[in-house]
């Protein structure tokens, strides 16, 4: 791999021990994946921000980097942590976990991270543009950066993101390279379906496309102009877990793919798939093992809810009470929670019996309950091993399930 004079200076310790460690990790990674050179990146989103993901060895590395005096060279945002920093006691998180998460948070902030603690940094906190090279972890965020913003990022692993923020570089492989961004499979959903899709339907579409495309680049025709950011968020999250899609060309949305021809750069698709309504219905059934809409836990916010989702939820819950034997949990960022609280939405949700949790991911919330309902295709799929039964339904249906007996 070609290294510039600056890359070599970072590698051989001229910029301190932290930069030397970070560069050695990135150079090894580049060699493993056949990178030809290092790229300068302008922004990093750090997935390895939760103690629960990186554990003691990760914490030790981050603290060592911090104690060496390393600072982030580029703006860096943080994915959810293992705790809600205000409510961890109430949520019954063990104090040893909280103590280690606080240590990790302190080290990351000292190096210069913006404490966004969200998996939707593109909605609150991150500032990226079309054509920029960035270095993002968290699969839904990677999908969103590539697909919706048109920035370029590979799918970063935990701690490679921290290393990247320290040196402002990442090896040039995968989705940074033009040839790996070409569309490969054309998906054609029906116009009639797309016109009626809600946010959950976009998740189901993403899951279906991901399960066929796997790691290839899907091109999707017909996405309406009025698709919302929250719908695109659901699509990207589910495409990444249905397969491992890091870039979709949603024609008319993705900046580098205004048309189907743009997405394929004039070449022919490897495959062309017309998506039938019943195929999406089968996908919905695959994501739903819950026999009736009477779950123990209802969880929204995977990826984190936006202000718009929180205010909509508040409108749906106004004047209603969540059933005593149901836990309604909503995951969001601290930024969105603060804004929604100013609008009165958090109070409305919580006075109905819901709980709005910030800074963290449902993976770290000690749920009590055997059955789950969610509006998120990603969460439905990923949580199947944790619950006896999992159901998927849009926000309206989740609210109905939460309050039905008390209306
Ligand atoms: Fe976010 Fe956790 Fe879902 S990080 S995307 S809430 S699995």
XYZ file of C-alpha atoms and ligand atoms in Angstrom:
414
model
C 0.000 0.000 0.000
C 1.358 3.402 -0.934
C 1.946 5.661 2.078
C 2.580 9.380 1.800
C 5.265 11.102 3.826
C 2.541 12.221 6.241
C 1.197 8.641 6.570
C 4.716 7.436 7.344
C 5.264 10.147 9.940
C 2.030 9.098 11.658
C 3.066 5.430 11.435
C 6.530 5.845 12.865
C 5.513 7.772 15.962
C 6.436 11.315 14.916
C 2.922 12.419 15.970
C 2.845 10.478 19.223
C 2.059 6.982 20.405
C -1.712 7.235 19.854
C -1.341 8.131 16.176
C 1.292 5.407 15.765
C -1.067 2.745 17.180
C -4.006 4.037 15.136
C -2.015 4.050 11.888
C -0.625 0.571 12.480
C -4.201 -0.750 12.865
C -5.389 1.021 9.713
C -2.390 -0.019 7.622
C -2.915 -3.677 8.615
C -6.595 -3.363 7.746
C -5.739 -1.805 4.398
C -3.291 -4.604 3.617
C -5.897 -7.243 4.510
C -8.488 -5.711 2.173
C -6.127 -4.842 -0.679
C -6.224 -1.044 -0.308
C -3.847 0.851 -2.581
C -3.476 3.937 -0.358
C -4.829 5.863 2.611
C -7.658 8.341 2.083
C -8.172 11.493 4.095
C -11.602 11.320 5.732
C -13.514 14.392 6.848
C -15.822 12.945 9.466
C -16.078 9.826 11.615
C -19.028 8.141 13.309
C -17.833 5.878 16.108
C -19.794 2.671 16.573
C -17.426 1.457 19.282
C -18.862 3.890 21.817
C -20.723 1.328 23.928
C -18.819 -0.519 26.625
C -21.179 -3.443 25.989
C -19.813 -3.833 22.443
C -16.095 -3.298 23.007
C -15.777 -4.709 26.557
C -12.663 -4.451 28.743
C -10.077 -4.876 26.002
C -11.699 -2.102 23.930
C -11.955 0.194 26.928
C -8.305 -0.445 27.707
C -7.280 0.489 24.152
C -9.390 3.679 24.067
C -8.024 4.791 27.450
C -4.487 4.043 26.322
C -4.982 6.110 23.167
C -6.438 8.943 25.227
C -3.710 8.803 27.876
C -1.075 8.981 25.146
C -2.396 12.478 24.373
C -4.128 11.513 21.111
C -6.818 13.896 19.846
C -9.313 13.466 17.053
C -8.205 15.239 13.880
C -11.699 15.337 12.360
C -15.229 15.794 13.755
C -16.461 12.556 15.313
C -19.935 11.607 16.557
C -20.807 8.713 18.875
C -23.193 5.795 18.419
C -25.401 4.757 21.376
C -23.702 3.929 24.638
C -24.534 1.061 26.994
C -26.565 3.342 29.260
C -28.940 6.274 29.368
C -26.613 8.601 31.245
C -29.498 10.018 33.331
C -31.711 6.977 33.808
C -29.357 3.993 34.082
C -30.228 3.384 37.732
C -33.954 3.516 37.039
C -33.438 1.074 34.162
C -31.595 -1.273 36.528
C -28.284 -1.291 34.668
C -25.577 -2.762 36.950
C -23.362 -0.043 38.432
C -20.139 -1.726 37.212
C -21.422 -1.401 33.615
C -22.276 2.261 34.158
C -18.873 2.944 35.719
C -17.064 1.470 32.695
C -19.355 3.298 30.262
C -18.612 6.609 32.029
C -14.868 5.889 31.721
C -15.249 5.170 28.002
C -17.359 8.307 27.515
C -14.775 10.450 29.298
C -11.919 9.125 27.166
C -13.828 9.594 23.891
C -14.944 13.118 24.811
C -11.433 14.059 25.946
C -10.126 13.061 22.507
C -12.731 15.336 20.901
C -15.853 13.258 20.201
C -19.225 15.008 20.098
C -21.385 13.071 22.581
C -24.347 12.473 20.268
C -24.907 8.877 21.491
C -27.169 8.106 18.559
C -27.385 5.617 15.719
C -29.081 8.279 13.581
C -26.241 10.846 13.612
C -27.355 12.025 10.158
C -30.482 13.451 11.835
C -28.783 15.013 14.871
C -25.113 15.867 15.156
C -23.212 14.814 12.042
C -22.436 17.216 9.255
C -21.594 15.404 6.018
C -22.001 16.197 2.329
C -22.315 14.541 -1.065
C -18.962 13.273 -2.357
C -17.056 13.510 0.941
C -14.996 10.587 2.171
C -16.105 9.843 5.718
C -15.473 6.878 8.023
C -18.631 5.615 9.657
C -19.509 2.620 11.767
C -23.075 1.379 12.537
C -24.693 -0.339 9.594
C -27.825 1.823 9.283
C -25.732 4.996 9.421
C -23.302 3.648 6.821
C -26.260 2.878 4.545
C -27.744 6.326 5.070
C -24.441 8.165 4.483
C -23.812 6.315 1.206
C -27.395 6.056 -0.035
C -29.115 9.268 0.996
C -26.314 11.782 1.478
C -23.984 10.389 -1.188
C -20.955 10.610 1.084
C -18.584 7.639 0.795
C -17.839 5.222 3.583
C -16.931 1.594 4.013
C -18.612 -0.293 6.863
C -16.211 0.396 9.729
C -15.721 -2.035 12.564
C -15.558 -1.057 16.230
C -12.289 0.650 17.211
C -11.137 1.031 13.590
C -13.459 4.058 13.783
C -11.614 5.441 16.822
C -8.287 4.919 15.030
C -9.658 6.681 11.961
C -10.753 9.717 13.993
C -7.258 10.018 15.518
C -5.435 10.183 12.190
C -8.261 11.416 9.922
C -7.592 8.594 7.490
C -8.966 5.255 6.316
C -7.653 2.743 3.753
C -9.061 3.031 0.247
C -11.101 -0.108 -0.331
C -14.715 -1.233 -0.672
C -17.329 1.487 -1.026
C -14.766 4.287 -1.309
C -13.866 3.054 -4.778
C -15.871 4.026 -7.881
C -15.942 0.477 -9.236
C -17.569 -0.845 -6.042
C -20.345 1.739 -6.139
C -21.833 0.599 -9.437
C -25.369 -0.759 -9.259
C -25.588 -4.539 -9.671
C -29.201 -5.693 -9.229
C -32.266 -3.733 -10.316
C -35.310 -3.964 -8.018
C -38.647 -2.675 -9.282
C -41.320 -2.305 -6.565
C -44.824 -1.532 -7.775
C -45.767 2.136 -7.932
C -49.051 1.346 -6.184
C -47.243 -0.251 -3.223
C -44.737 2.583 -2.920
C -47.492 5.202 -2.860
C -49.040 3.651 0.234
C -45.865 2.685 2.103
C -45.403 3.867 5.680
C -42.141 3.815 7.614
C -42.455 0.174 8.631
C -43.196 -0.839 5.032
C -39.944 0.820 3.944
C -38.170 -1.342 6.518
C -39.795 -4.459 5.096
C -38.806 -3.390 1.586
C -35.215 -2.849 2.757
C -35.104 -6.229 4.484
C -36.445 -7.988 1.379
C -33.950 -6.244 -0.917
C -31.065 -6.852 1.505
C -31.861 -10.556 1.732
C -31.500 -10.901 -2.041
C -28.715 -8.394 -2.703
C -26.582 -9.580 0.263
C -23.377 -7.508 -0.149
C -24.148 -6.340 -3.697
C -25.339 -2.850 -4.625
C -29.101 -2.789 -5.248
C -30.721 -0.203 -7.468
C -34.330 0.577 -6.622
C -36.617 2.328 -9.083
C -39.769 4.320 -8.428
C -39.073 5.737 -4.942
C -41.451 8.705 -4.692
C -40.079 12.218 -4.328
C -41.952 12.731 -1.054
C -40.274 9.809 0.745
C -39.355 10.993 4.252
C -36.007 10.893 6.019
C -37.504 8.542 8.621
C -38.699 6.172 5.895
C -35.229 6.178 4.322
C -33.750 5.545 7.759
C -35.917 2.423 8.132
C -35.019 1.233 4.633
C -31.259 1.600 5.174
C -31.343 -0.071 8.601
C -33.253 -3.096 7.337
C -31.275 -3.486 4.091
C -28.126 -3.711 6.200
C -29.446 -6.585 8.322
C -31.482 -8.366 5.625
C -28.118 -8.700 3.837
C -25.122 -6.496 4.397
C -26.046 -3.677 2.061
C -23.937 -0.565 2.664
C -25.102 1.352 -0.409
C -28.365 1.291 -2.324
C -29.039 3.440 -5.322
C -32.551 4.708 -4.691
C -33.152 6.377 -8.019
C -34.150 9.999 -7.584
C -32.943 10.038 -3.960
C -29.308 8.902 -4.076
C -27.349 11.908 -5.377
C -25.116 9.842 -7.664
C -28.086 7.927 -9.139
C -30.691 10.341 -10.405
C -31.820 7.690 -12.896
C -31.532 3.910 -13.303
C -28.994 4.453 -16.120
C -26.829 6.623 -13.800
C -26.823 3.876 -11.181
C -25.499 1.255 -13.617
C -23.157 3.664 -15.442
C -24.600 2.489 -18.715
C -23.986 -1.232 -18.120
C -26.727 -3.859 -17.800
C -27.992 -5.065 -14.419
C -26.796 -8.547 -13.421
C -30.398 -9.272 -12.532
C -33.747 -7.491 -12.721
C -36.337 -8.253 -10.051
C -39.936 -7.080 -10.048
C -41.122 -6.960 -6.433
C -44.623 -8.353 -5.996
C -46.883 -7.289 -3.122
C -47.116 -10.852 -1.828
C -43.306 -11.144 -1.610
C -43.307 -8.192 0.787
C -46.165 -9.782 2.705
C -44.115 -12.976 3.066
C -41.204 -10.891 4.363
C -43.528 -9.259 6.890
C -44.601 -12.721 8.065
C -40.983 -13.860 8.321
C -40.360 -10.900 10.647
C -43.392 -11.609 12.780
C -43.801 -14.672 14.970
C -46.123 -12.959 17.459
C -49.483 -14.739 17.384
C -51.605 -11.828 18.649
C -50.950 -8.101 19.181
C -50.612 -8.514 22.951
C -46.866 -8.295 23.632
C -45.175 -7.749 27.000
C -42.854 -5.117 25.527
C -43.390 -2.616 22.720
C -40.229 -0.901 21.562
C -39.881 1.920 19.033
C -36.712 3.709 17.980
C -34.443 1.295 16.127
C -32.798 3.364 14.654
C -33.397 6.183 17.132
C -36.659 8.099 16.829
C -36.595 11.566 15.312
C -38.476 14.548 16.741
C -41.156 13.931 14.100
C -41.633 10.345 15.267
C -41.792 11.419 18.913
C -44.360 14.132 18.245
C -46.460 11.775 16.140
C -46.333 9.170 18.885
C -47.408 11.789 21.415
C -50.420 12.662 19.252
C -51.409 8.996 19.027
C -51.064 8.485 22.797
C -52.722 11.705 23.948
C -55.513 10.958 26.389
C -54.763 7.219 26.465
C -53.046 4.963 28.990
C -50.640 2.132 28.301
C -51.883 -1.161 29.751
C -50.397 -2.006 33.154
C -48.829 -5.256 31.970
C -47.163 -3.696 28.893
C -43.869 -1.775 28.751
C -43.773 0.851 26.006
C -40.160 1.917 25.454
C -38.971 4.515 22.984
C -35.303 4.891 22.097
C -34.000 8.211 20.870
C -31.066 10.587 20.935
C -30.591 13.126 23.697
C -30.887 15.890 21.069
C -34.250 14.639 19.780
C -35.526 14.012 23.304
C -34.593 17.542 24.367
C -36.343 19.103 21.377
C -39.405 16.879 21.701
C -39.547 17.652 25.425
C -39.683 21.373 24.632
C -42.653 20.624 22.410
C -44.408 18.748 25.212
C -44.225 15.407 23.401
C -42.084 13.599 25.978
C -44.448 14.555 28.786
C -47.459 13.363 26.799
C -45.779 10.020 26.016
C -44.642 9.488 29.591
C -47.923 10.527 31.184
C -49.559 7.856 29.033
C -47.182 5.294 30.487
C -44.451 5.172 27.812
C -40.792 5.646 28.697
C -38.502 7.741 26.490
C -34.913 6.505 26.794
C -31.964 8.443 25.381
C -28.265 7.733 24.642
C -28.547 3.969 24.348
C -29.694 1.019 22.268
C -32.413 -1.513 23.087
C -29.680 -4.171 23.160
C -28.577 -2.728 26.501
C -31.976 -2.170 28.102
C -32.738 -4.967 30.565
C -36.226 -5.828 29.232
C -38.490 -7.965 31.323
C -40.841 -9.846 29.066
C -41.032 -12.728 26.671
C -42.834 -11.154 23.735
C -42.014 -8.023 21.767
C -43.695 -5.798 19.216
C -41.845 -3.136 17.236
C -42.282 -0.917 14.207
C -38.719 -1.662 13.080
C -37.828 -4.426 10.625
C -34.236 -4.268 11.884
C -35.248 -4.733 15.490
C -37.767 -7.467 14.674
C -35.093 -9.497 12.925
C -32.205 -8.892 15.304
C -34.240 -9.429 18.487
C -35.643 -12.848 17.535
C -33.053 -14.667 19.624
C -33.919 -12.560 22.680
C -37.705 -12.976 22.742
C -39.959 -16.015 22.482
C -42.167 -14.157 20.001
C -41.596 -10.964 18.019
C -44.159 -8.976 16.049
C -43.900 -6.107 13.601
C -46.492 -3.395 13.112
C -46.402 0.284 12.256
C -46.516 2.961 14.962
C -50.333 3.142 14.896
C -50.624 -0.589 15.405
C -48.004 -0.584 18.182
C -49.936 2.150 19.995
C -53.196 0.229 19.583
C -51.529 -2.849 21.065
C -50.161 -0.792 23.955
C -53.446 0.833 24.956
C -56.231 -1.345 23.633
C -57.730 -2.635 26.868
C -57.821 0.808 28.490
C -59.309 2.931 25.676
Fe -29.709 1.825 16.930
Fe -29.438 -0.246 18.495
Fe -31.172 -0.313 16.520
S -27.816 1.026 17.734
S -30.172 0.907 14.954
S -31.258 1.040 18.320
S -29.864 -2.004 17.165
